[in-house]
PDB file of C-alpha atoms in Angstrom:
ATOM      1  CA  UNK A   1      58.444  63.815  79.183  1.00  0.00           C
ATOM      2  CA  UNK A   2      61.168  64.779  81.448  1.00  0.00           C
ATOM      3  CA  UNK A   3      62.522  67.356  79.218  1.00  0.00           C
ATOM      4  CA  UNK A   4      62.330  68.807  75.751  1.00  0.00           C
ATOM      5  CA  UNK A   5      63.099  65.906  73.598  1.00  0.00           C
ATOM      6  CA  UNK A   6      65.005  66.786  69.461  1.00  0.00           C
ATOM      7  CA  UNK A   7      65.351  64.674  66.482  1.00  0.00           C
ATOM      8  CA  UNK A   8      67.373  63.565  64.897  1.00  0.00           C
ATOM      9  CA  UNK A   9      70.504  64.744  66.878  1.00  0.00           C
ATOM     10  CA  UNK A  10      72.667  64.613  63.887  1.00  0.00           C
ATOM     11  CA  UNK A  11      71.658  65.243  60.423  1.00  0.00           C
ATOM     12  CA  UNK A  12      73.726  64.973  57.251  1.00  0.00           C
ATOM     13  CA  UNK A  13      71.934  65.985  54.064  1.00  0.00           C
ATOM     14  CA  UNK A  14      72.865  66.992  50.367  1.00  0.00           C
ATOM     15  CA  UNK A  15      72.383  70.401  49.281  1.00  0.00           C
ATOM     16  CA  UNK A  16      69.006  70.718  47.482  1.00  0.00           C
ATOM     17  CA  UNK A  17      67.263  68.508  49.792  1.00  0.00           C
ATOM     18  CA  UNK A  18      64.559  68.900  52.193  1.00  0.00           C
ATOM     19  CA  UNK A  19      64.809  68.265  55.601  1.00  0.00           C
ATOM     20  CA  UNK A  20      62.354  67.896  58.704  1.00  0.00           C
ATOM     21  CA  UNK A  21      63.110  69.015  62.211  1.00  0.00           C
ATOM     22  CA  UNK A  22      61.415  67.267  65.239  1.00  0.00           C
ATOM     23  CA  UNK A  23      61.120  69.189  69.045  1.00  0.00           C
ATOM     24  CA  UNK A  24      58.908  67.318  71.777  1.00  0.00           C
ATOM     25  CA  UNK A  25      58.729  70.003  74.167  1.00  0.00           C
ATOM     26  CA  UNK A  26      57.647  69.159  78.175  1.00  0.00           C
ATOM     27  CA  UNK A  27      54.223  68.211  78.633  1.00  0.00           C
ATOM     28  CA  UNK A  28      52.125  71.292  79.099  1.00  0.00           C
ATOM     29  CA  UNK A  29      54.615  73.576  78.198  1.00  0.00           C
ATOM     30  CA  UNK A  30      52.500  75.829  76.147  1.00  0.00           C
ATOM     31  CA  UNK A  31      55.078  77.917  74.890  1.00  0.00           C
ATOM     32  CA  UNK A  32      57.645  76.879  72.149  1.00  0.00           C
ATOM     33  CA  UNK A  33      60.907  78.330  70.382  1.00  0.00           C
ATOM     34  CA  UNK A  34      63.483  77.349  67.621  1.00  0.00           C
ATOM     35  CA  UNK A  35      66.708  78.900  67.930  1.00  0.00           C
ATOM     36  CA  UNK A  36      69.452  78.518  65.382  1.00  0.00           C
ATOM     37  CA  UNK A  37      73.246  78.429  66.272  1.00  0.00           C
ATOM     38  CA  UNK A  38      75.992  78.498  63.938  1.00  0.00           C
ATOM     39  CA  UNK A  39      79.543  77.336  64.787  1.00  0.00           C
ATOM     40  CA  UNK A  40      81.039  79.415  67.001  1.00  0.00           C
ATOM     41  CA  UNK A  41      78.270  82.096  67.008  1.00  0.00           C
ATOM     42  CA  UNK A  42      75.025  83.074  69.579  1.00  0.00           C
ATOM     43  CA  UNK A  43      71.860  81.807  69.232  1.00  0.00           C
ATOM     44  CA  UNK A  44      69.596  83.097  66.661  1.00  0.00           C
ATOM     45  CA  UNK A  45      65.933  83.143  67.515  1.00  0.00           C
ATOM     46  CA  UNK A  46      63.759  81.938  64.405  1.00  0.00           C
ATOM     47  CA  UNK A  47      59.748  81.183  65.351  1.00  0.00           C
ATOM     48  CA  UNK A  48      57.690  80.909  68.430  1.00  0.00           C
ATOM     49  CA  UNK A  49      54.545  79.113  69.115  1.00  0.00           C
ATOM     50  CA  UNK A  50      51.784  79.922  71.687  1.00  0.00           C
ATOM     51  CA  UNK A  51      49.996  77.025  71.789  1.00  0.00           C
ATOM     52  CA  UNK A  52      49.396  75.626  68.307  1.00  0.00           C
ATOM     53  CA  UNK A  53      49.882  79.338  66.962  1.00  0.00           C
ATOM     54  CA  UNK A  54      52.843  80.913  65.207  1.00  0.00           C
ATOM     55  CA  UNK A  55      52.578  84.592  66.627  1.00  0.00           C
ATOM     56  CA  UNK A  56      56.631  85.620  65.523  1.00  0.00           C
ATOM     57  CA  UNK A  57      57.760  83.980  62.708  1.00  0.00           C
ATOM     58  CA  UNK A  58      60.333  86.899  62.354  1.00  0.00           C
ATOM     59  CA  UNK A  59      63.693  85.129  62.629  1.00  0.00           C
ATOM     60  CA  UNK A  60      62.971  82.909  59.888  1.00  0.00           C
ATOM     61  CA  UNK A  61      65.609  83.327  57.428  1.00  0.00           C
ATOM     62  CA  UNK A  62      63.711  82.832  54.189  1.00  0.00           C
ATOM     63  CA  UNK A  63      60.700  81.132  52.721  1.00  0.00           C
ATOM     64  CA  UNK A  64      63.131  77.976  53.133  1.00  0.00           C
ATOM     65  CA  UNK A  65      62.197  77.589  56.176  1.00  0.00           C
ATOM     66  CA  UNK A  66      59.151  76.687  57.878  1.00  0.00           C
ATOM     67  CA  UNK A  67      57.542  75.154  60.864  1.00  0.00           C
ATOM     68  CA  UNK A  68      54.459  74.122  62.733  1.00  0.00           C
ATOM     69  CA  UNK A  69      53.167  72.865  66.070  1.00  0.00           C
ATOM     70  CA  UNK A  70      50.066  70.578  66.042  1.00  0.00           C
ATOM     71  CA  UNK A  71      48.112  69.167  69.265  1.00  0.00           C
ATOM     72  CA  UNK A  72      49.392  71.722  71.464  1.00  0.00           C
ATOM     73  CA  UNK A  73      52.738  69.798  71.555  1.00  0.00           C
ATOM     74  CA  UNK A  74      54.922  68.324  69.245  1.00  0.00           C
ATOM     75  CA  UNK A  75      57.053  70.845  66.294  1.00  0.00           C
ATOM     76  CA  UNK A  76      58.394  70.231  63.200  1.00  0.00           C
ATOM     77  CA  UNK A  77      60.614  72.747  61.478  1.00  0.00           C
ATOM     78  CA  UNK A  78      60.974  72.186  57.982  1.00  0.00           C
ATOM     79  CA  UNK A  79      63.886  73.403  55.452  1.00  0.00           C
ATOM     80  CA  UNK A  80      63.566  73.045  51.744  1.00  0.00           C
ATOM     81  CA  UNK A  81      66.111  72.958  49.609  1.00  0.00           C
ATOM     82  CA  UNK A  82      68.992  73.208  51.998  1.00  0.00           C
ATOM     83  CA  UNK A  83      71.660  75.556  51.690  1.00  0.00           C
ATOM     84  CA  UNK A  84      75.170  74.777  52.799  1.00  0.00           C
ATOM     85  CA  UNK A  85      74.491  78.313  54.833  1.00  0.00           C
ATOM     86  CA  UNK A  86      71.823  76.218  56.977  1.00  0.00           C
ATOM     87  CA  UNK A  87      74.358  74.069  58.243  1.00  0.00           C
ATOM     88  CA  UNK A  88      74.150  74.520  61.972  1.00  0.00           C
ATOM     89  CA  UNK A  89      72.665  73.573  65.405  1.00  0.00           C
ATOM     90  CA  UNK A  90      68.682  73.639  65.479  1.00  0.00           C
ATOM     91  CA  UNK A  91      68.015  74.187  69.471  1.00  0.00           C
ATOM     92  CA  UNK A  92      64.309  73.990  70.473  1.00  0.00           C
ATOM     93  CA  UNK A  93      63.056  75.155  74.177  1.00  0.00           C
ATOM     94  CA  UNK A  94      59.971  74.921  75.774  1.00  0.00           C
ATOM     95  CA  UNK A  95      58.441  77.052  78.545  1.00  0.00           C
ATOM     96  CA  UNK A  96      55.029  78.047  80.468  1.00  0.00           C
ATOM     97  CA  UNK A  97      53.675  80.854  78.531  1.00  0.00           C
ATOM     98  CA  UNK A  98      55.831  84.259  79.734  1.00  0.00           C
ATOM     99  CA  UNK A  99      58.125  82.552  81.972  1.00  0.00           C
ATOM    100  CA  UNK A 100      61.504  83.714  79.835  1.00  0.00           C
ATOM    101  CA  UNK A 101      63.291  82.051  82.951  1.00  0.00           C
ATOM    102  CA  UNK A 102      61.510  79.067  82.529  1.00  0.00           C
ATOM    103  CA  UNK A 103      62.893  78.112  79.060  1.00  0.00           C
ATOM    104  CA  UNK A 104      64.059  74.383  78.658  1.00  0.00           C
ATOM    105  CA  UNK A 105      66.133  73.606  76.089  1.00  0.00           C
ATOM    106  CA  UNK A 106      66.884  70.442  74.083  1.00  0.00           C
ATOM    107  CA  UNK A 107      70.233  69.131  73.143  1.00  0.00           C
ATOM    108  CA  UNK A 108      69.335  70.141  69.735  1.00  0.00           C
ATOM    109  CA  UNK A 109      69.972  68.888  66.266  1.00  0.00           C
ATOM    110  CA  UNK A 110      72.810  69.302  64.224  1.00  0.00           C
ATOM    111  CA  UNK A 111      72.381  69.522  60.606  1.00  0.00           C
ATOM    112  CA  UNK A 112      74.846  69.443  57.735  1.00  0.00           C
ATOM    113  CA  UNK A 113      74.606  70.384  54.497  1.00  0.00           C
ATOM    114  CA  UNK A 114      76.833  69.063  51.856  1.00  0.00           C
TER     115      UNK A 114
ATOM    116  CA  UNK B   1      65.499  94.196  74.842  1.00  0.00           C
ATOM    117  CA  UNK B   2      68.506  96.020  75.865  1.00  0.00           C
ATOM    118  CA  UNK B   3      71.841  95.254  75.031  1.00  0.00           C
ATOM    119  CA  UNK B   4      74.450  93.572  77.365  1.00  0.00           C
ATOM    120  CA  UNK B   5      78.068  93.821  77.424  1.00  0.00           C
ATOM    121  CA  UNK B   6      80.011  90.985  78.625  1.00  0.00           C
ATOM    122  CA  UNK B   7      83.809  90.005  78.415  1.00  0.00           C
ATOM    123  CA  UNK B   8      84.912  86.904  75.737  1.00  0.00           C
ATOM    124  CA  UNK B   9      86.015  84.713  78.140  1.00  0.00           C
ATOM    125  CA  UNK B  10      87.552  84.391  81.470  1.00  0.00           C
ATOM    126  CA  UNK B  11      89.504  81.841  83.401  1.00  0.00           C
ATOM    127  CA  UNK B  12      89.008  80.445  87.454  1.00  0.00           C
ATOM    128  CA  UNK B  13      90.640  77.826  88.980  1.00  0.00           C
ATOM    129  CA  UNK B  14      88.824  74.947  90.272  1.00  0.00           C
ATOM    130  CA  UNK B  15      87.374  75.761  93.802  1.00  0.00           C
ATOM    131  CA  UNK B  16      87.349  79.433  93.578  1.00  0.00           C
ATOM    132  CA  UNK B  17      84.549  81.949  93.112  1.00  0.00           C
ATOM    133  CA  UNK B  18      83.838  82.844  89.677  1.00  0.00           C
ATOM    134  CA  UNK B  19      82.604  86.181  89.560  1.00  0.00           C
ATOM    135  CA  UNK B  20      81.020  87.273  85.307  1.00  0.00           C
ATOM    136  CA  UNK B  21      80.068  90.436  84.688  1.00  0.00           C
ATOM    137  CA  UNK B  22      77.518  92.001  82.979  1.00  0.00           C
ATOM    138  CA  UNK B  23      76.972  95.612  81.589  1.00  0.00           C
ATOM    139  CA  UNK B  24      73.178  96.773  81.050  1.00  0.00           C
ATOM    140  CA  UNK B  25      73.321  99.990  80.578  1.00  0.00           C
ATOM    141  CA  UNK B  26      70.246 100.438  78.845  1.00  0.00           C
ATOM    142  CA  UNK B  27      67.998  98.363  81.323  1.00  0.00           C
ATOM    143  CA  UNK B  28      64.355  99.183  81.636  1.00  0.00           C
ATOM    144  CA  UNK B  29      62.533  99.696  84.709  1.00  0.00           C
ATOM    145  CA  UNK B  30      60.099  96.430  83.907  1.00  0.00           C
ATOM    146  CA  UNK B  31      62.991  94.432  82.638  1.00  0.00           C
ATOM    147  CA  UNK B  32      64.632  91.110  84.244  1.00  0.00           C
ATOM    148  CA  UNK B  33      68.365  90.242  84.242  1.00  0.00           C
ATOM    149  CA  UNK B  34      68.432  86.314  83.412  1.00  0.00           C
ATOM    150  CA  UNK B  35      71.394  84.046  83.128  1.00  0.00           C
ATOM    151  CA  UNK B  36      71.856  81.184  80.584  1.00  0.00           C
ATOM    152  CA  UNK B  37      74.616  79.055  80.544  1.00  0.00           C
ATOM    153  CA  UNK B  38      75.633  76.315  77.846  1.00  0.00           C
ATOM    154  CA  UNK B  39      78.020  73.716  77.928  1.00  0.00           C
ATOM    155  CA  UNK B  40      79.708  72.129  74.864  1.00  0.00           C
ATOM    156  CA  UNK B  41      77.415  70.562  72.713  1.00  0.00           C
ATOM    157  CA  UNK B  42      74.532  71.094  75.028  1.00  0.00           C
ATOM    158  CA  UNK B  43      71.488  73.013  75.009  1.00  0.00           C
ATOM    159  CA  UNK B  44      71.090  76.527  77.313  1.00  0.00           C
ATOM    160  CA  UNK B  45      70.255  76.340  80.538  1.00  0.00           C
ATOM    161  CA  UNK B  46      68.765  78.701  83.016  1.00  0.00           C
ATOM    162  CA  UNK B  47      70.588  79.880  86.204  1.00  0.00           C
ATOM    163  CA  UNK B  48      68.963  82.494  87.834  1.00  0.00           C
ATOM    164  CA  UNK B  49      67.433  86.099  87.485  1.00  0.00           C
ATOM    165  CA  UNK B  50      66.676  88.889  88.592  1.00  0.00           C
ATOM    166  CA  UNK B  51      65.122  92.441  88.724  1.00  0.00           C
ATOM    167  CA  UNK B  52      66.592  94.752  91.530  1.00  0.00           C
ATOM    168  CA  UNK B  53      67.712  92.405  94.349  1.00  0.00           C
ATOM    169  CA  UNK B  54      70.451  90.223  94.541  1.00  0.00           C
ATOM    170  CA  UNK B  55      69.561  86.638  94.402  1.00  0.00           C
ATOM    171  CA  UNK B  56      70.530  82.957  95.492  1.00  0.00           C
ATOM    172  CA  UNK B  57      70.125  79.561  94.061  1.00  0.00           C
ATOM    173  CA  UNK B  58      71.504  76.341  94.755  1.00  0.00           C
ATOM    174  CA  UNK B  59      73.625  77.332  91.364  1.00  0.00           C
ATOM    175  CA  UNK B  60      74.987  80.609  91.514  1.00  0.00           C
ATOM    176  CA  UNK B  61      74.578  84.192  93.026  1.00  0.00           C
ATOM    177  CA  UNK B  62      73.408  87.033  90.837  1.00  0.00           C
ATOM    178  CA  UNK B  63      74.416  90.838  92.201  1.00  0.00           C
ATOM    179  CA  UNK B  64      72.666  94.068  90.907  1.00  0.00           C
ATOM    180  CA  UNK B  65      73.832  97.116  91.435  1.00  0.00           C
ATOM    181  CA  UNK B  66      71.829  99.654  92.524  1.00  0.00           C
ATOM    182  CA  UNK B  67      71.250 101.592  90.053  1.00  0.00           C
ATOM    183  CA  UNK B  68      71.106  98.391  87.723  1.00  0.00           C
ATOM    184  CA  UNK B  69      73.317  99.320  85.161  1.00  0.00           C
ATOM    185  CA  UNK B  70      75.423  96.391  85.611  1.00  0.00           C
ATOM    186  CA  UNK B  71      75.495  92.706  87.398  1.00  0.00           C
ATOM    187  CA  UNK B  72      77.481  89.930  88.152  1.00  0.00           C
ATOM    188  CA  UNK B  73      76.919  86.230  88.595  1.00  0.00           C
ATOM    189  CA  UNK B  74      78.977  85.034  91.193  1.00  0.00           C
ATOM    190  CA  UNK B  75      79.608  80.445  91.184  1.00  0.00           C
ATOM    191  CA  UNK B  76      80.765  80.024  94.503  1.00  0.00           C
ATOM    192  CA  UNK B  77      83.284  77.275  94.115  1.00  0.00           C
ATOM    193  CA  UNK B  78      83.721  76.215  90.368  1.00  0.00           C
ATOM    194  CA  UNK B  79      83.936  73.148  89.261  1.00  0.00           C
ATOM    195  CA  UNK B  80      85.447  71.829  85.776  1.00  0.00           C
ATOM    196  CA  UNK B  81      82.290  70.695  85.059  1.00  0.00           C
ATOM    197  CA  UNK B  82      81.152  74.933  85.321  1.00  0.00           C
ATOM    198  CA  UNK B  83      83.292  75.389  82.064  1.00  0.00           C
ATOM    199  CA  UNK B  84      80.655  76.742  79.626  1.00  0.00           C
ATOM    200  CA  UNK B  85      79.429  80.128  78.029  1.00  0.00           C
ATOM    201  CA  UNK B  86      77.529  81.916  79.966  1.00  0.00           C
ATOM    202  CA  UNK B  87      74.958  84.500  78.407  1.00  0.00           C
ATOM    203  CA  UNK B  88      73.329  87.553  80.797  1.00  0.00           C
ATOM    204  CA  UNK B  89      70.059  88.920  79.159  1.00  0.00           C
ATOM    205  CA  UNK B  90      67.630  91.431  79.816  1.00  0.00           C
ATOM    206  CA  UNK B  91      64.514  91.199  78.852  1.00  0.00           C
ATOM    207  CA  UNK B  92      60.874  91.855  80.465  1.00  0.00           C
ATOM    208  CA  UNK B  93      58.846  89.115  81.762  1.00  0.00           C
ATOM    209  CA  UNK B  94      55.430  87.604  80.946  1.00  0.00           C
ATOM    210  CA  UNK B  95      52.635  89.044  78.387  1.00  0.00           C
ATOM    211  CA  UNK B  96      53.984  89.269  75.271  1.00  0.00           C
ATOM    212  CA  UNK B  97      57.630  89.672  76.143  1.00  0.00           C
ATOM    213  CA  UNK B  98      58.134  86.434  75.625  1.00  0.00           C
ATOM    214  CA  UNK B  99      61.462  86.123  73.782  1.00  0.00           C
ATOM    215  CA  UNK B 100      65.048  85.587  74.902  1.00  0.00           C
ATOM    216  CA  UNK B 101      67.836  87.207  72.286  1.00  0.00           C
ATOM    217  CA  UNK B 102      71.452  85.973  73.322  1.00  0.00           C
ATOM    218  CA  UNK B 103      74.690  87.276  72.459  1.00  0.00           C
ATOM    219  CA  UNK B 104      77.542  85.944  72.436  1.00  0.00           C
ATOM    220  CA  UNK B 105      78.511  85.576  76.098  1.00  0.00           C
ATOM    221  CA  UNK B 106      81.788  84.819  78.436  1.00  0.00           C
ATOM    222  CA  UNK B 107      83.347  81.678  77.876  1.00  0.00           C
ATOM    223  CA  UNK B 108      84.242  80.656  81.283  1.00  0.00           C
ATOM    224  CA  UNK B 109      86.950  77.916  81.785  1.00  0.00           C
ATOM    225  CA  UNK B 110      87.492  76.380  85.117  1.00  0.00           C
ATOM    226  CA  UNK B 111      90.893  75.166  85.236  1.00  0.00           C
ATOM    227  CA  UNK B 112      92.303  72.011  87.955  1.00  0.00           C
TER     228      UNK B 112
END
């Protein structure tokens, strides 16, 4: 696609639940990244993905959270049992692999727990 | 990646230059300066970087000092639309420096 591609872009959930995170990054883009931003706050980095592999998982927060790329393409991050503490925007970008000026980011997803 | 220093926010008025600054004292010889900039309710997006010379986009300018301690990004003639935060990072390029940490930038607003 044209660009990197999130949803849902809103998300309301209840506390407890489970919720699923989609990022379509560009088309050949083989690198990947989830960011999380809180109101009012930077952007925290949480996993990135060469290819269909998860080489720094180190931002994740907990064992919440999860995620996984499949095809070379297409990401899901995945939080169980949300926390109202995981309320926040869920960025994805997308880049050629090394090219830290080539990141393209999504609009991202806002999620919020209740 | 080394740290950056930038102010909270700062104020232009439409048509003027805006000129950020950016404080890297800590740079590395192999690393970049890149800005980011992100507008309300929108994802980052990349200006422009550099690693010792100054630079030109159709966006925005970036200046490095010499000894490349520090740098500004200079938008020509702002805009309201240029109102955003605007992050400077350093970081090195390619391999497996791969990942871009952001503070928590200059709020820029462009006022009529």
């Amino acid at each position: 696609g044209a660009g990197v591609s999130q949803s849902p872009s809103n998300k309301v959930t209840e506390k407890g639940k489970d919720v699923e995170l989609r990022c379509d990054p560009i088309s050949g883009h083989t690198a990947l990244y989830w960011y999380r931003q809180r109101l009012g706050q930077g952007l925290e980095f949480l996993i990135y993905f060469q290819g269909n592999s998860a080489p720094d998982k180190s931002g994740l927060p907990s064992d919440r959270f999860s995620a996984e790329r499949t095809g070379e393409s297409v990401s899901t991050l995945t939080i169980q049992r949300t926390q109202q503490e995981d309320s926040a925007v869920y960025l994805c970008a997308s880049s050629w692999t090394g090219q830290t000026h080539g990141y393209t980011f999504g609009s991202g997803t806002r999620l919020t727990v209740v | 990646d080394a740290k950056t220093t930038q102010p909270t926010s700062m104020d232009c008025a439409e048509g003027r230059a805006a000129n950020l600054p950016c404080n890297h004292s800590t740079i590395s010889g192999n690393e970049y300066v890149y800005w980011y900039r992100q507008i309300h309710s929108q994802g980052p997006q990349y200006i422009i970087h550099g690693l010792k010379n100054n630079e030109t986009n159709e966006m925005a300018s970036l200046i490095i000092t010499e000894d490349r301690k520090s740098s500004t990004l200079i938008l020509p003639h702002a805009t309201l639309r240029d109102t955003a935060v605007y992050y400077c990072i350093v970081s090195a390029s390619g391999g497996s420096n791969y990942k871009l940490t952001f503070g928590k930038g200059t709020l820029l607003t462009v006022n009529p």
